[in-house]
CSV table of C-alpha atoms and ligand atoms in Angstrom, one decimal:
chain,number,residue,atom,x,y,z
A,1,MET,CA,51.2,5.7,7.1
A,2,ASN,CA,50.0,4.5,3.8
A,3,ASN,CA,49.1,6.9,0.9
A,4,PHE,CA,45.2,6.7,1.5
A,5,MET,CA,45.8,7.9,5.1
A,6,LYS,CA,48.1,10.6,4.1
A,7,LEU,CA,45.6,12.1,1.6
A,8,SER,CA,42.9,11.9,4.2
A,9,LYS,CA,45.0,13.9,6.8
A,10,ILE,CA,45.8,16.7,4.0
A,11,LYS,CA,42.0,16.8,3.1
A,12,PHE,CA,41.3,17.3,6.7
A,13,VAL,CA,43.8,19.9,7.3
A,14,VAL,CA,42.7,21.7,4.3
A,15,SER,CA,39.0,21.7,5.3
A,16,ILE,CA,39.7,23.0,8.8
A,17,PHE,CA,41.7,25.7,7.0
A,18,LEU,CA,38.9,26.6,4.8
A,19,LEU,CA,36.4,26.6,7.6
A,20,LEU,CA,38.5,29.0,9.6
A,21,ILE,CA,38.7,31.4,6.6
A,22,ILE,CA,34.9,31.2,6.4
A,23,VAL,CA,34.3,31.9,10.0
A,24,SER,CA,36.9,34.6,10.2
A,25,ASN,CA,35.2,36.4,7.2
A,26,LEU,CA,31.7,35.9,8.8
A,27,PHE,CA,33.3,37.4,11.9
A,28,ALA,CA,34.8,40.3,10.2
A,29,GLN,CA,31.5,41.1,8.4
A,30,THR,CA,29.5,41.1,11.6
A,31,LYS,CA,32.1,43.3,13.1
A,32,GLN,CA,31.8,45.8,10.3
A,33,LYS,CA,27.9,45.9,10.6
A,34,VAL,CA,27.2,49.5,11.3
A,35,ASP,CA,24.6,50.2,14.1
A,36,LYS,CA,22.6,52.9,12.1
A,37,LYS,CA,20.2,53.9,15.0
A,38,GLN,CA,23.1,54.4,17.3
A,39,LEU,CA,24.9,56.5,14.8
A,40,ALA,CA,21.8,58.6,13.8
A,41,ASN,CA,21.4,59.4,17.6
A,42,GLN,CA,25.0,60.4,17.8
A,43,VAL,CA,24.6,62.7,14.8
A,44,LYS,CA,21.8,64.2,16.5
A,45,ALA,CA,23.8,64.6,19.7
A,46,GLU,CA,26.6,66.3,17.8
A,47,PHE,CA,24.4,68.5,16.0
A,48,LEU,CA,22.9,69.8,19.3
A,49,HIS,CA,26.4,70.3,20.7
A,50,ALA,CA,27.3,72.7,17.7
A,51,TRP,CA,23.8,74.2,17.7
A,52,ASN,CA,24.0,74.9,21.6
A,53,GLY,CA,27.5,76.6,21.1
A,54,TYR,CA,26.0,78.8,18.3
A,55,LYS,CA,23.1,79.8,20.6
A,56,LYS,CA,25.3,80.4,23.6
A,57,TYR,CA,27.9,82.5,22.0
A,58,ALA,CA,26.5,83.9,18.6
A,59,TRP,CA,22.7,83.8,18.7
A,60,GLY,CA,21.2,86.2,16.2
A,61,HIS,CA,24.4,86.5,14.3
A,62,ASP,CA,25.5,84.8,11.2
A,63,ASP,CA,28.2,82.3,12.3
A,64,LEU,CA,29.7,81.1,15.4
A,65,LYS,CA,33.6,81.4,15.9
A,66,PRO,CA,34.0,78.3,17.8
A,67,LEU,CA,37.6,78.8,19.2
A,68,SER,CA,37.2,82.3,20.3
A,69,LYS,CA,33.7,81.8,21.4
A,70,SER,CA,32.6,84.8,19.5
A,71,TYR,CA,30.6,85.5,16.2
A,72,LYS,CA,30.9,86.9,12.7
A,73,ASP,CA,28.4,88.7,10.6
A,74,TRP,CA,29.5,88.2,6.9
A,75,TYR,CA,28.6,92.0,5.9
A,76,GLY,CA,28.9,93.8,9.4
A,77,GLU,CA,25.1,93.2,10.1
A,78,THR,CA,23.4,90.0,10.5
A,79,LEU,CA,21.3,88.1,7.9
A,80,LEU,CA,20.8,85.3,10.3
A,81,MET,CA,22.7,82.9,8.0
A,82,THR,CA,23.1,80.0,10.7
A,83,PRO,CA,19.4,80.1,11.9
A,84,VAL,CA,18.1,80.2,8.4
A,85,ASP,CA,20.4,77.6,6.9
A,86,SER,CA,19.7,75.3,9.9
A,87,LEU,CA,16.0,75.6,10.0
A,88,ASP,CA,14.9,72.6,7.9
A,89,THR,CA,17.6,70.4,9.4
A,90,LEU,CA,16.2,71.2,12.9
A,91,TYR,CA,12.8,69.9,11.4
A,92,LEU,CA,14.4,67.0,9.7
A,93,LEU,CA,16.3,65.7,12.9
A,94,GLY,CA,13.0,65.9,14.9
A,95,PHE,CA,13.9,69.0,16.9
A,96,LYS,CA,10.5,70.4,16.6
A,97,GLN,CA,10.4,72.8,19.6
A,98,GLU,CA,13.7,74.3,18.9
A,99,ALA,CA,12.7,74.7,15.2
A,100,ASP,CA,9.5,76.4,16.0
A,101,ALA,CA,11.2,78.9,18.3
A,102,THR,CA,14.0,79.4,15.6
A,103,ARG,CA,11.5,79.9,12.9
A,104,LYS,CA,9.4,82.5,15.2
A,105,TYR,CA,12.7,84.2,15.8
A,106,ILE,CA,13.5,84.5,12.0
A,107,THR,CA,10.0,85.6,11.0
A,108,GLU,CA,10.1,88.4,13.8
A,109,ASN,CA,13.7,89.6,13.2
A,110,LEU,CA,15.0,88.9,9.9
A,111,SER,CA,15.0,92.0,7.5
A,112,PHE,CA,16.6,92.5,4.1
A,113,ASP,CA,16.2,96.1,4.1
A,114,LYS,CA,19.9,96.7,4.5
A,115,ASP,CA,22.5,99.0,2.8
A,116,VAL,CA,25.0,96.1,2.1
A,117,TYR,CA,26.5,94.4,-0.9
A,118,VAL,CA,25.8,90.6,-0.7
A,119,GLN,CA,27.1,87.9,-2.7
A,120,ASN,CA,24.2,86.6,-4.9
A,121,PHE,CA,25.2,83.1,-5.1
A,122,GLU,CA,25.7,82.5,-1.3
A,123,ILE,CA,22.6,84.5,-0.4
A,124,THR,CA,20.5,82.5,-2.9
A,125,ILE,CA,21.6,79.0,-2.1
A,126,ARG,CA,21.7,79.5,1.8
A,127,LEU,CA,18.9,82.0,2.5
A,128,LEU,CA,16.5,81.8,-0.4
A,129,GLY,CA,16.9,78.0,-0.5
A,130,GLY,CA,16.5,77.8,3.3
A,131,LEU,CA,13.5,79.9,3.5
A,132,LEU,CA,11.7,78.2,0.6
A,133,SER,CA,12.3,74.5,2.0
A,134,ALA,CA,11.3,75.6,5.4
A,135,TYR,CA,8.2,77.3,4.1
A,136,GLN,CA,7.3,74.0,2.3
A,137,MET,CA,7.9,72.0,5.5
A,138,THR,CA,5.8,74.2,7.7
A,139,GLY,CA,3.3,76.2,5.5
A,140,ASP,CA,4.4,79.4,7.4
A,141,LYS,CA,3.5,82.2,4.8
A,142,LYS,CA,5.7,84.6,6.5
A,143,LEU,CA,8.7,82.4,5.4
A,144,LEU,CA,7.5,82.8,1.8
A,145,ALA,CA,6.9,86.4,2.2
A,146,LEU,CA,10.5,86.8,3.2
A,147,ALA,CA,11.7,84.7,0.2
A,148,ASP,CA,9.6,86.9,-2.0
A,149,ASP,CA,11.1,90.0,-0.5
A,150,LEU,CA,14.6,88.6,-0.9
A,151,GLY,CA,14.1,87.2,-4.5
A,152,THR,CA,12.7,90.8,-5.5
A,153,ARG,CA,15.6,92.5,-4.0
A,154,LEU,CA,18.0,90.1,-5.9
A,155,LEU,CA,16.4,90.4,-9.3
A,156,PRO,CA,18.5,93.4,-10.6
A,157,VAL,CA,21.6,91.4,-10.3
A,158,PHE,CA,20.7,90.0,-13.8
A,159,ASP,CA,20.6,93.4,-15.5
A,160,SER,CA,23.8,92.9,-17.4
A,161,PRO,CA,24.3,93.3,-21.0
A,162,THR,CA,24.5,89.4,-21.2
A,163,GLY,CA,21.9,88.5,-18.7
A,164,LEU,CA,24.7,86.8,-16.5
A,165,PRO,CA,24.4,88.0,-13.0
A,166,TYR,CA,26.9,90.3,-11.4
A,167,LYS,CA,28.6,88.8,-8.3
A,168,TYR,CA,27.4,91.3,-5.7
A,169,ILE,CA,24.3,93.4,-5.3
A,170,ASN,CA,23.2,96.0,-2.6
A,171,LEU,CA,19.9,94.8,-0.9
A,172,LYS,CA,18.8,98.4,-0.5
A,173,THR,CA,19.9,100.3,-3.4
A,174,SER,CA,19.7,97.5,-6.0
A,175,LYS,CA,23.3,98.7,-7.4
A,176,THR,CA,25.5,95.8,-8.5
A,177,LYS,CA,29.2,95.1,-8.7
A,178,GLY,CA,31.6,92.4,-9.6
A,179,GLU,CA,31.8,91.8,-13.3
A,180,VAL,CA,34.0,88.8,-13.2
A,181,THR,CA,32.3,85.8,-11.9
A,182,ASN,CA,32.1,82.0,-12.6
A,183,PRO,CA,29.6,79.3,-13.7
A,184,ALA,CA,28.7,78.2,-10.2
A,185,GLU,CA,27.6,81.6,-9.5
A,186,THR,CA,25.8,82.2,-12.9
A,187,GLY,CA,24.2,78.8,-13.1
A,188,THR,CA,23.4,77.8,-9.5
A,189,LEU,CA,20.2,80.0,-9.0
A,190,LEU,CA,17.4,78.2,-11.1
A,191,ILE,CA,16.3,75.7,-8.2
A,192,GLU,CA,15.6,78.5,-5.8
A,193,PHE,CA,14.5,81.2,-8.2
A,194,GLY,CA,12.6,78.5,-10.1
A,195,THR,CA,10.9,77.4,-6.9
A,196,LEU,CA,10.2,81.0,-5.9
A,197,ALA,CA,8.4,81.5,-9.3
A,198,LYS,CA,6.3,78.4,-8.9
A,199,LEU,CA,5.3,79.2,-5.3
A,200,THR,CA,4.6,83.2,-5.7
A,201,LYS,CA,3.3,82.5,-9.5
A,202,LYS,CA,5.8,85.1,-10.5
A,203,PRO,CA,7.5,83.7,-13.7
A,204,VAL,CA,10.1,86.5,-13.8
A,205,PHE,CA,12.1,84.8,-11.2
A,206,TYR,CA,12.3,81.6,-13.3
A,207,ASP,CA,13.0,83.4,-16.5
A,208,LYS,CA,15.9,85.5,-15.2
A,209,ALA,CA,17.7,82.6,-13.7
A,210,LYS,CA,17.0,80.3,-16.5
A,211,ARG,CA,18.5,82.9,-18.9
A,212,ALA,CA,21.7,83.0,-16.8
A,213,LEU,CA,22.0,79.3,-17.0
A,214,VAL,CA,21.5,79.3,-20.8
A,215,GLU,CA,23.8,82.1,-21.4
A,216,THR,CA,26.6,80.3,-19.4
A,217,TYR,CA,26.1,77.0,-21.2
A,218,ASN,CA,25.9,79.0,-24.7
A,219,ARG,CA,29.5,80.2,-23.9
A,220,ARG,CA,30.8,76.6,-23.7
A,221,SER,CA,33.7,75.8,-26.0
A,222,SER,CA,33.6,73.8,-29.3
A,223,ILE,CA,34.4,70.7,-27.3
A,224,GLY,CA,31.6,71.5,-24.8
A,225,LEU,CA,33.4,72.7,-21.7
A,226,VAL,CA,33.0,75.9,-19.7
A,227,GLY,CA,35.8,77.8,-18.1
A,228,THR,CA,36.4,79.0,-14.5
A,229,ASN,CA,35.9,82.8,-14.8
A,230,ILE,CA,33.7,84.9,-17.0
A,231,ASN,CA,33.1,88.6,-17.4
A,232,VAL,CA,29.3,89.3,-17.4
A,233,GLU,CA,29.4,92.6,-19.4
A,234,THR,CA,31.6,91.2,-22.4
A,235,GLY,CA,30.6,87.6,-22.0
A,236,LYS,CA,34.3,86.5,-22.4
A,237,TRP,CA,36.1,83.9,-20.5
A,238,THR,CA,38.9,85.3,-18.4
A,239,ASN,CA,40.2,81.7,-17.1
A,240,THR,CA,39.7,78.6,-19.3
A,241,ASP,CA,40.4,76.0,-16.7
A,242,SER,CA,37.6,73.4,-16.7
A,243,HIS,CA,36.7,70.9,-13.9
A,244,VAL,CA,34.2,69.9,-11.3
A,245,SER,CA,35.6,71.9,-8.5
A,246,ALA,CA,35.3,75.3,-6.9
A,247,GLU,CA,33.6,77.9,-9.2
A,248,ILE,CA,32.1,75.5,-11.6
A,249,ASP,CA,30.9,72.5,-9.5
A,250,SER,CA,27.1,73.3,-8.8
A,251,TYR,CA,26.5,74.7,-12.4
A,252,TYR,CA,26.7,71.0,-13.7
A,253,GLU,CA,24.6,69.9,-10.7
A,254,TYR,CA,21.7,72.3,-11.4
A,255,LEU,CA,21.7,71.2,-15.1
A,256,LEU,CA,20.7,67.7,-14.0
A,257,LYS,CA,18.5,68.7,-10.9
A,258,CYS,CA,16.5,71.2,-13.0
A,259,VAL,CA,15.5,68.5,-15.4
A,260,ILE,CA,14.1,66.6,-12.3
A,261,LEU,CA,12.4,69.5,-10.4
A,262,PHE,CA,11.0,71.3,-13.4
A,263,ASP,CA,11.0,68.9,-16.4
A,264,ASP,CA,12.8,71.5,-18.3
A,265,ALA,CA,13.6,70.1,-21.8
A,266,ASP,CA,16.4,72.7,-22.2
A,267,CYS,CA,18.1,71.6,-19.1
A,268,ARG,CA,17.8,68.1,-20.2
A,269,LYS,CA,19.7,68.8,-23.5
A,270,MET,CA,22.2,71.0,-21.7
A,271,TRP,CA,22.9,68.1,-19.1
A,272,GLN,CA,23.1,65.6,-21.7
A,273,GLU,CA,25.6,67.5,-23.7
A,274,SER,CA,27.6,68.4,-20.9
A,275,ILE,CA,28.0,65.2,-19.3
A,276,LYS,CA,29.5,63.7,-22.5
A,277,ALA,CA,32.3,66.3,-22.4
A,278,ILE,CA,32.9,65.9,-18.5
A,279,ASN,CA,33.4,62.3,-18.8
A,280,LYS,CA,35.6,62.6,-22.0
A,281,TYR,CA,37.9,65.4,-20.8
A,282,TYR,CA,37.9,65.4,-17.0
A,283,ALA,CA,37.9,61.7,-16.3
A,284,ASP,CA,41.3,60.3,-15.5
A,285,GLU,CA,42.4,56.7,-14.8
A,286,VAL,CA,45.2,56.5,-12.4
A,287,ARG,CA,46.6,53.3,-11.2
A,288,GLY,CA,43.4,51.6,-11.5
A,289,GLY,CA,41.4,54.4,-9.9
A,290,LEU,CA,38.8,56.9,-11.5
A,291,TRP,CA,39.7,60.4,-10.8
A,292,TYR,CA,38.1,63.8,-12.4
A,293,GLY,CA,40.8,66.4,-13.0
A,294,HIS,CA,41.1,69.5,-14.7
A,295,ALA,CA,41.3,70.2,-18.5
A,296,ASP,CA,41.7,73.4,-20.7
A,297,MET,CA,38.2,74.2,-22.0
A,298,ASN,CA,39.5,74.8,-25.5
A,299,THR,CA,41.9,72.1,-26.1
A,300,GLY,CA,40.7,69.4,-23.7
A,301,LYS,CA,44.3,69.0,-22.6
A,302,ARG,CA,44.8,68.1,-18.8
A,303,THR,CA,46.0,70.9,-16.9
A,304,VAL,CA,46.3,69.7,-13.4
A,305,THR,CA,45.8,66.3,-11.8
A,306,GLU,CA,43.7,67.8,-8.8
A,307,TYR,CA,40.5,66.6,-7.0
A,308,GLY,CA,39.3,67.9,-3.7
A,309,ALA,CA,36.7,68.3,-1.0
A,310,LEU,CA,34.5,70.4,-3.2
A,311,ASP,CA,34.8,67.9,-6.1
A,312,ALA,CA,33.6,65.1,-4.0
A,313,PHE,CA,29.9,66.1,-4.7
A,314,PHE,CA,30.3,64.6,-8.2
A,315,PRO,CA,29.6,60.9,-7.3
A,316,ALA,CA,26.2,62.0,-6.0
A,317,VAL,CA,25.4,63.8,-9.3
A,318,LEU,CA,26.5,60.8,-11.2
A,319,ALA,CA,24.5,58.5,-9.2
A,320,LEU,CA,21.3,60.6,-9.4
A,321,SER,CA,21.9,60.7,-13.3
A,322,GLY,CA,22.0,56.8,-13.3
A,323,ASP,CA,25.7,56.4,-13.8
A,324,LEU,CA,26.3,54.2,-10.8
A,325,ASP,CA,29.4,52.6,-12.2
A,326,ARG,CA,31.5,55.9,-12.4
A,327,ALA,CA,29.8,57.2,-9.3
A,328,LYS,CA,31.0,54.1,-7.1
A,329,ARG,CA,34.6,54.3,-8.7
A,330,LEU,CA,34.9,58.0,-8.0
A,331,GLN,CA,33.7,57.6,-4.5
A,332,ASP,CA,36.2,55.1,-4.0
A,333,SER,CA,38.9,57.5,-4.9
A,334,GLY,CA,37.4,60.1,-2.6
A,335,PHE,CA,37.6,57.6,0.3
A,336,LYS,CA,41.3,57.2,-0.5
A,337,MET,CA,41.8,60.9,-0.6
A,338,TRP,CA,40.0,61.2,3.0
A,339,THR,CA,41.7,58.3,4.6
A,340,LYS,CA,45.3,59.4,3.5
A,341,HIS,CA,45.4,61.8,6.5
A,342,GLY,CA,42.2,60.9,8.2
A,343,ILE,CA,40.2,64.0,6.8
A,344,GLU,CA,40.1,65.2,3.2
A,345,PRO,CA,41.9,68.2,2.1
A,346,GLU,CA,40.6,71.2,0.1
A,347,VAL,CA,42.7,70.2,-3.0
A,348,PHE,CA,44.6,66.9,-3.5
A,349,ASP,CA,47.1,66.0,-6.4
A,350,TYR,CA,45.9,62.5,-7.1
A,351,GLN,CA,48.8,61.8,-9.4
A,352,LYS,CA,51.4,62.5,-6.8
A,353,GLN,CA,49.0,61.6,-3.9
A,354,GLU,CA,49.8,64.7,-2.3
A,355,VAL,CA,47.9,67.5,-0.3
A,356,VAL,CA,47.9,70.8,-2.5
A,357,HIS,CA,45.6,72.9,-0.2
A,358,GLY,CA,45.4,71.2,3.3
A,359,GLY,CA,42.2,73.4,4.7
A,360,TYR,CA,39.0,71.5,5.8
A,361,PRO,CA,36.2,74.0,6.5
A,362,LEU,CA,33.7,71.1,7.6
A,363,ARG,CA,32.6,70.5,4.1
A,364,PRO,CA,29.6,68.1,3.3
A,365,GLU,CA,30.1,66.9,-0.2
A,366,ILE,CA,31.8,63.5,0.5
A,367,VAL,CA,29.2,62.6,3.0
A,368,GLU,CA,26.4,63.8,0.5
A,369,SER,CA,27.9,61.4,-2.1
A,370,THR,CA,28.0,58.6,0.5
A,371,TYR,CA,24.4,59.1,1.1
A,372,TYR,CA,23.3,59.0,-2.5
A,373,LEU,CA,25.4,55.9,-3.2
A,374,TYR,CA,23.9,54.0,-0.1
A,375,ARG,CA,20.4,55.1,-1.2
A,376,TYR,CA,20.9,53.8,-4.7
A,377,THR,CA,23.0,50.6,-3.9
A,378,GLY,CA,21.8,49.7,-0.6
A,379,ASP,CA,25.4,48.5,-0.1
A,380,GLU,CA,26.5,48.5,3.6
A,381,LYS,CA,30.0,49.4,2.5
A,382,TYR,CA,28.6,53.0,2.3
A,383,LEU,CA,27.3,52.9,5.9
A,384,ALA,CA,31.0,51.6,7.0
A,385,MET,CA,32.4,54.6,4.8
A,386,GLY,CA,30.1,57.1,6.4
A,387,LYS,CA,31.0,55.8,9.9
A,388,THR,CA,34.7,56.4,9.1
A,389,PHE,CA,34.2,59.9,8.0
A,390,PHE,CA,31.9,60.6,11.0
A,391,ASP,CA,34.2,59.2,13.4
A,392,ASP,CA,37.2,61.2,12.1
A,393,PHE,CA,35.1,64.4,11.7
A,394,VAL,CA,34.2,64.1,15.5
A,395,LYS,CA,37.6,63.2,16.5
A,396,HIS,CA,39.5,66.1,14.7
A,397,CYS,CA,36.9,68.9,14.5
A,398,ARG,CA,34.8,68.8,17.6
A,399,SER,CA,35.7,71.9,19.9
A,400,GLU,CA,34.6,72.7,23.2
A,401,VAL,CA,31.7,74.9,22.2
A,402,GLY,CA,31.0,73.6,18.6
A,403,TYR,CA,32.8,72.3,15.6
A,404,ALA,CA,35.9,73.9,14.0
A,405,GLY,CA,37.2,73.7,10.5
A,406,LEU,CA,40.9,72.7,10.2
A,407,LYS,CA,43.7,75.0,9.0
A,408,ASN,CA,45.6,71.7,7.9
A,409,VAL,CA,44.3,68.2,7.5
A,410,VAL,CA,48.0,67.0,8.0
A,411,THR,CA,48.7,68.9,11.3
A,412,LYS,CA,44.9,68.8,12.2
A,413,GLU,CA,45.3,72.4,13.7
A,414,LYS,CA,41.9,73.9,14.1
A,415,ALA,CA,40.6,77.1,12.6
A,416,ASP,CA,38.4,79.7,14.2
A,417,ASN,CA,35.3,79.1,11.9
A,418,MET,CA,32.0,77.1,11.7
A,419,GLN,CA,30.2,77.9,8.5
A,420,SER,CA,26.4,77.4,8.5
A,421,PHE,CA,26.7,74.6,5.9
A,422,LEU,CA,27.6,72.5,8.8
A,423,PHE,CA,24.0,72.4,10.0
A,424,ALA,CA,22.4,72.8,6.4
A,425,GLU,CA,24.4,70.0,4.9
A,426,THR,CA,27.1,68.1,6.8
A,427,PHE,CA,24.9,67.1,9.6
A,428,LYS,CA,21.8,66.6,7.5
A,429,TYR,CA,23.7,64.2,5.1
A,430,TYR,CA,25.3,62.3,8.0
A,431,TYR,CA,21.7,61.9,9.5
A,432,LEU,CA,20.0,60.9,6.3
A,433,LEU,CA,22.8,58.4,5.8
A,434,PHE,CA,22.2,56.6,9.2
A,435,ALA,CA,18.6,57.4,9.8
A,436,PRO,CA,16.1,54.7,10.1
A,437,SER,CA,13.6,57.1,8.1
A,438,LYS,CA,11.5,56.3,5.1
A,439,THR,CA,13.3,57.1,1.9
A,440,LEU,CA,12.8,60.3,0.4
A,441,ASN,CA,11.3,60.4,-3.1
A,442,PHE,CA,14.2,61.7,-5.4
A,443,LYS,CA,11.8,62.2,-8.3
A,444,LYS,CA,9.7,64.7,-6.3
A,445,ILE,CA,12.4,66.0,-3.9
A,446,VAL,CA,15.5,67.9,-5.0
A,447,PHE,CA,18.2,69.1,-2.7
A,448,ASN,CA,19.6,72.5,-3.7
A,449,THR,CA,23.4,72.7,-3.6
A,450,GLU,CA,23.2,73.8,0.1
A,451,ALA,CA,20.9,70.5,0.9
A,452,HIS,CA,17.8,72.4,1.2
A,453,PRO,CA,15.2,70.1,0.0
A,454,LEU,CA,12.7,71.5,-2.4
A,455,LYS,CA,9.5,69.6,-3.2
A,456,LYS,CA,7.9,69.7,-6.7
A,457,THR,CA,4.3,70.7,-5.8
A,458,TRP,CA,3.4,72.1,-9.2
B,1,DMJ,C1,28.1,75.1,0.3
B,1,DMJ,O1,27.8,76.4,0.4
B,1,DMJ,C2,27.5,74.4,-1.0
B,1,DMJ,O2,27.5,73.1,-0.9
B,1,DMJ,C3,28.2,74.9,-2.1
B,1,DMJ,O3,27.7,74.5,-3.4
B,1,DMJ,C4,29.6,74.7,-2.2
B,1,DMJ,N1,30.3,74.9,-0.9
B,1,DMJ,C5,29.6,74.9,0.4
B,1,DMJ,C6,29.8,73.5,1.0
B,1,DMJ,O4,31.1,73.1,0.9
């Protein structure tokens, strides 16, 4: 063979090789293409599986206990947590008949005239938020009347020397308790109380919740961070660890969302100042990945290298604020945390790549962030990511009569709980991610931290 022939042969082999790579890449891409319609239908079917379990074994109570096939009422008497938290999702997923029947049941049976101490934060985000968003969807004035009654009963919670709300309030006697609370509980109220103020034309709801948010912000450290625990009577921090995790998380979320929902200039300033400190002190580059860890609020020093299922809402907030670069990188880290054991743990040490707390109570945050990122980038990568989450979630958490949280993501042992945010948030964000629907206008509709969409009608 002469040199010319040798060269042609090499060229031919190389071309075939390149062609094979292109074809196999194309094949891989087609294989990865996610069937949105089929997934949206699957989400609806799984929602119904859990909803029917609740109806059969826990109807009229707060939560289903999916393994013992019984129920749980948070405070001994029912406040219809699951029906109220689920109502707007029932409408959104197109189960109109079921939604109308549930709405009727709520308006005929829900009473807040109960001698029980409730946790102001949980009741506000789940019940007040759920009633307001269902009212906006249906125009049913009975829902607004219930929200007004609830808001009025909760108002004395703010009567502390600082204006920061106590943790608990008795719905009948108005007595309060729980002096030590946290930024999430003092600062995640304005979306709901503010909306109630606008819809009832009673500014007191806005003013009290706004003051609580501002009082929290005003107690930030000289480097702009808040701590984990604060005393509402003294206004002093009792735990100075700072992060985007449990007990602080949605405080930051509401600073941004109140700018969008209410055009509140103070919130804009507070958000802009806070995000600088967040990015400076929490952001942590580890082996090429971006994580958000913990830092001491006064010194800014790293305390622990932990991220977790609750922190995983933060890419959504970053995306909503316009910082897509950090949002994408942090979501990639969340994906690694999830895929390590095929379900994310409550707390994960990203430095050691180890589970710190292994529970998974069916949390929605990582799905929420996937939805926002898909919404803002249109990148199919997030559909594939969402499909991975959903497949694992069905595989490990589906039980005979509903969905069960996990005691441990490593062993996958199930726990006998199915919190109402499964319906309010987890299924809703899965559905919105895959739904063929028209996109929601994020400049007019804001999801509260329990995924109840509230519309700026004012
Ligand atoms: C929900 O009640 C809310 O999303 C809250 O902000 C955090 N915890 C749960 C879901 O994980």
